[in-house]
Amino acid sequence: MKDNNDMPGHLARRFQQIAVAVFLAEVGDAGFDLTPVQYAALATIKANPGLDQVTLAGLIAYDRTTITGVVDRLVQKGLAIRSASSRDRRARELDITDEGRRTLRKITPAVESAQRLMLRGLSQKEGDDLMRLLRKAIAAGNELSRAPLRDVQA
C-alpha cells in the first residue's frame, strides 16, 4: 500500500485545506467575512448578471442543491439579490448589488495575496507548472465530478 503522500487524492485534499485556511485568514485580516465559494459565486454573478442558480452552480463547479445556501448567505449579507426571471417564472435571476461590487473591489488585494501564499515555496515557474498541471488534470476528470464545471448555456 502506498503512503498517503503518494496519493493524488490525499494531496489534493491537503492542498484544499491549506487553500481554504489561507483564503479565510487573508480575507478575514482584511475585514471581510466571505468563504472561497461565496467569493467565487459573487465574482461569477458579477461577470454574468441575471444568471440563475443552476447556471451559477455549473460555472463554479458547485453542487446544485447546496448552491442555494451560498446564494442565501450572499443575499443576507446584501451582496447579491434574487429576482423573478423574465424568461422562466420558476427560475430566479441573480445580480450583484452595489455593496457586492464594492466588496469585490476592496477584497481583491486579500484574495490575490492568498493566491500567492498558497504557492509559497515554489518558484514562479514551478507555480506556473502546478497551475498548468492542475488545469490539465481537472479538465481530464471534470465529468467524473459530482459537480462538473459547465459553460454558460446560450
Coordinates of C-alpha atoms in Angstrom, one line a residue:
M1 CA 0.0 0.0 0.0
K2 CA 1.2 3.5 -0.9
D3 CA 1.9 6.1 1.7
N4 CA -0.8 8.9 1.7
N5 CA 1.8 11.3 0.4
D6 CA 2.0 9.2 -2.8
M7 CA -1.8 9.5 -3.4
P8 CA -3.0 12.5 -5.5
G9 CA -6.4 12.5 -3.8
H10 CA -4.8 12.8 -0.3
L11 CA -2.5 15.6 -1.6
A12 CA -5.4 17.4 -3.3
R13 CA -7.4 17.3 0.0
R14 CA -4.5 18.6 2.0
F15 CA -3.9 21.4 -0.5
Q16 CA -7.6 22.3 -0.4
Q17 CA -7.4 22.5 3.4
I18 CA -4.4 24.8 3.2
A19 CA -6.0 26.9 0.4
V20 CA -9.2 27.5 2.4
A21 CA -7.3 28.3 5.6
V22 CA -5.1 30.8 3.8
F23 CA -8.0 32.4 2.0
L24 CA -10.1 32.8 5.2
A25 CA -7.1 34.2 7.1
E26 CA -6.2 36.8 4.4
V27 CA -9.8 37.8 3.7
G28 CA -10.6 37.9 7.5
D29 CA -7.5 40.0 8.2
A30 CA -8.7 42.5 5.5
G31 CA -12.1 42.7 7.4
F32 CA -14.2 40.5 5.2
D33 CA -16.4 37.5 6.0
L34 CA -16.6 35.6 2.8
T35 CA -15.7 31.9 2.1
P36 CA -13.9 30.9 -1.1
V37 CA -17.1 29.5 -2.5
Q38 CA -19.0 32.7 -1.7
Y39 CA -16.3 34.8 -3.3
A40 CA -16.4 32.6 -6.5
A41 CA -20.1 32.9 -6.6
L42 CA -20.1 36.6 -6.2
A43 CA -17.4 37.2 -8.8
T44 CA -19.3 34.9 -11.2
I45 CA -22.6 36.7 -10.6
K46 CA -20.9 40.0 -11.4
A47 CA -19.4 38.6 -14.6
N48 CA -22.8 37.1 -15.6
P49 CA -25.6 39.4 -14.5
G50 CA -29.1 37.7 -14.5
L51 CA -27.9 34.1 -14.4
D52 CA -29.9 31.5 -12.5
Q53 CA -28.6 29.4 -9.6
V54 CA -28.3 26.2 -11.7
T55 CA -26.0 28.0 -14.2
L56 CA -24.1 29.6 -11.3
A57 CA -23.5 26.1 -9.8
G58 CA -22.2 24.9 -13.1
L59 CA -19.9 27.8 -13.7
I60 CA -18.2 27.4 -10.3
A61 CA -18.4 23.6 -10.3
Y62 CA -20.5 23.5 -7.1
D63 CA -23.3 21.1 -6.2
R64 CA -26.7 22.4 -7.5
T65 CA -28.5 21.5 -4.2
T66 CA -26.1 23.4 -1.9
I67 CA -25.6 26.5 -4.1
T68 CA -28.9 27.7 -2.6
G69 CA -27.3 28.2 0.8
V70 CA -24.3 30.0 -0.7
V71 CA -26.7 32.4 -2.5
D72 CA -28.8 32.8 0.6
R73 CA -25.8 34.0 2.5
L74 CA -24.8 36.4 -0.2
V75 CA -28.3 37.8 -0.2
Q76 CA -28.4 38.0 3.6
K77 CA -25.1 40.0 3.5
G78 CA -26.6 42.4 1.0
L79 CA -24.1 41.4 -1.7
A80 CA -26.5 39.9 -4.2
I81 CA -30.2 39.9 -5.0
R82 CA -32.6 37.4 -6.4
S83 CA -35.5 38.4 -8.7
A84 CA -38.1 36.6 -10.7
S85 CA -36.8 35.6 -14.1
S86 CA -38.3 37.3 -17.1
R87 CA -37.8 34.1 -19.2
D88 CA -38.8 31.3 -16.7
R89 CA -41.2 32.1 -13.9
R90 CA -39.9 29.1 -11.9
A91 CA -36.3 30.4 -12.0
R92 CA -34.8 33.3 -10.1
E93 CA -32.2 35.6 -11.6
L94 CA -29.2 36.7 -9.6
D95 CA -27.5 40.1 -9.7
I96 CA -24.8 41.7 -7.7
T97 CA -25.6 44.8 -5.5
D98 CA -23.6 48.0 -5.3
E99 CA -22.3 46.7 -1.9
G100 CA -21.3 43.4 -3.6
R101 CA -19.3 45.4 -6.2
R102 CA -17.6 47.4 -3.5
T103 CA -16.8 44.3 -1.6
L104 CA -15.2 42.6 -4.7
R105 CA -13.2 45.7 -5.4
K106 CA -11.9 46.0 -1.8
I107 CA -11.3 42.3 -1.2
T108 CA -9.3 41.8 -4.4
P109 CA -5.8 42.5 -2.8
A110 CA -6.5 40.0 0.0
V111 CA -7.6 37.3 -2.5
E112 CA -4.5 37.9 -4.6
S113 CA -2.3 37.7 -1.5
A114 CA -4.0 34.4 -0.6
Q115 CA -3.3 33.0 -4.0
R116 CA 0.4 33.9 -3.7
L117 CA 0.6 32.4 -0.2
M118 CA -0.8 29.1 -1.5
L119 CA 2.1 28.8 -3.8
R120 CA 4.8 30.0 -1.5
G121 CA 7.8 27.7 -1.5
L122 CA 7.5 27.3 -5.3
S123 CA 9.4 29.3 -7.9
Q124 CA 7.4 31.3 -10.4
K125 CA 8.0 28.5 -13.0
E126 CA 7.0 25.8 -10.5
G127 CA 3.8 27.7 -9.6
D128 CA 3.0 28.1 -13.3
D129 CA 3.7 24.4 -13.9
L130 CA 1.5 23.4 -10.9
M131 CA -1.3 25.6 -12.2
R132 CA -1.0 24.2 -15.7
L133 CA -1.0 20.6 -14.4
L134 CA -3.9 21.2 -12.1
R135 CA -5.9 22.6 -15.0
K136 CA -5.0 19.6 -17.2
A137 CA -5.9 17.0 -14.5
I138 CA -9.2 18.8 -13.7
A139 CA -10.2 19.1 -17.4
A140 CA -9.5 15.4 -17.8
G141 CA -11.6 14.4 -14.8
N142 CA -14.3 17.1 -15.0
E143 CA -17.0 14.7 -16.0
L144 CA -16.2 12.4 -13.1
S145 CA -17.1 15.1 -10.6
R146 CA -20.4 15.2 -8.8
A147 CA -20.4 18.9 -9.7
P148 CA -18.7 19.3 -13.1
L149 CA -17.7 22.7 -14.4
R150 CA -20.2 23.8 -17.0
D151 CA -20.1 26.7 -19.6
V152 CA -22.8 29.3 -19.7
Q153 CA -25.7 27.9 -21.8
A154 CA -26.8 30.3 -24.6

